[in-house]
């Protein structure tokens, strides 16, 4: 073998060894390099902060450790883990120790206790803390929260958003996925809705019966059998909503009840709770085309005979009956029914039982149902209205009079002429005084003429007001003279304050009168010898009177049709006449007032001044001396009158009790002010006579 050959073989061997070395290196790089990226964990009671530091070194992540993160952990893995698996194991370890990782700024992660993680931004991974909004379509959000709350971890939160019908869950990612899945399963429409139309029975009556039936079923079968039942008056139908099986069962019951109603009794007695049967009867009679009951009827109508074809009546009032659906014969003297009465016209008879405020209806089932619905809507409790009024009248009357009367006359056989000045606004009557004096001298003091004139003179003197002075006497034996001066100044101020109030039902007339019933002469007749004299009188109310009819409108406003009157007796017309003068102030109007508001109903501001001068012609015009032949009177009157009204709606018994308590307390306080014993007799009357406790204002809710 040559050297060249030996060298060639050596070179080939070395080349083969190099190739083998390269292959081995490749295998080593192929299998060893991945193994170097895997981690095997075996920690027992290691400090958690050191563990976080090892994870940061192995994964290349940056961690921010909360100061509250303390303790030791134990983690053991039997096989090597990849970087992703190692990080997931780290998150699970933190979760098991009450810790969680949440994102921080700059790509860093913050390690903190999980009890505050719900308020922090979401993290990733199955063990990351996330927040999610789950919207619901069928079930209520509050009900879903009650169902799903046990699935949320101790650190998580579950709340309901009622406005958007959604739930907000903040928990570990795997828990959130489970909550979302279950929410989708329960958020499904499982309830059935069915509307059953009725032909014979009434929707409200059937709905009430079914409600009681469903309540009994819930008591025996549990809440799963609950069905919502609603009566629809517009279409006379019943709407059912609930579990399909329960809804189907109740729908069959409704149909069966409707079929049986077609074969029901033709006579029905309806007891009214609030409405007046006497007022409701004509309305129903017009609807069915029946002749309205006459005003003189008692309203009691009877039926006799098995076929109800005959009828009986009392006091001349016909009591209609019906047989085989025929129309009752119209009563004589009654008007025809109003046009447009289309509810079973000619097939129904309606009567009133006065003793029990009840209506008796004889009609087919469909007419019974329609009339029952009308009665139901009209037979409701009406609200009440308290109407309070304040009447204020302030007046001031000032009067001044100054009169001078002169008398000069001669007696029998004298040539002195008769002269006198006498005025209507001056007193006393100088002619009456002089006439009485002359009659006594001429006819004697006991003569009838002297007595009559003397009584007239005394009445004139007694009617004198103010200051009077004068003098008189005989100038000669055949003449007398007299002089009287009368001066009066009067100033009268008055104030009248009245507060009438009355409570009445909505749209019901009410009246209150506080005053007197005085006689007013309307006629008088006298015979020649006064043996058949008579006088006719009429009574008239004088005082404060309030008539009102309130009507409650939509929105709480009140329409008031009212009449307010304030009257008083001013006195006789004159001294010689006993007829009375009556002052009267009256308001008759219709207004609209809001509940509890005060409105000025009306008023009067009046200022009257009257001056009168009576004088003797020519003599009264003489300067200075003419004052002796004059009589002056000046009368000035000022009157201010205002009326205020305040209506208040009393909607409930509590409102009525509160109003009664307010007025009772006011009267009781006024009585205690005037009582010397410090005790209230009003309390004793309520407790002893009414046998109840005094009214008290209800406690505020």
XYZ file of C-alpha atoms in Angstrom, residues 37 39 51-64 82-84 86-87 90 106-109:
26
model
C -36.565 25.655 27.350
C -38.962 23.744 33.363
C -41.301 31.948 43.363
C -42.576 35.022 41.483
C -38.963 36.000 40.819
C -38.186 32.543 39.321
C -41.277 32.782 37.098
C -40.214 36.231 35.910
C -36.752 34.884 35.060
C -38.162 31.830 33.219
C -40.903 33.642 31.258
C -39.256 36.982 30.707
C -42.272 38.847 32.147
C -42.263 41.813 34.485
C -44.242 41.503 37.731
C -45.271 44.182 40.214
C -43.191 24.580 28.487
C -42.995 28.289 29.050
C -46.753 28.711 28.462
C -45.252 26.996 33.357
C -46.989 30.410 33.348
C -48.063 29.932 38.094
C -46.202 49.094 30.097
C -46.992 45.395 29.637
C -46.257 44.564 33.274
C -48.429 42.350 35.462
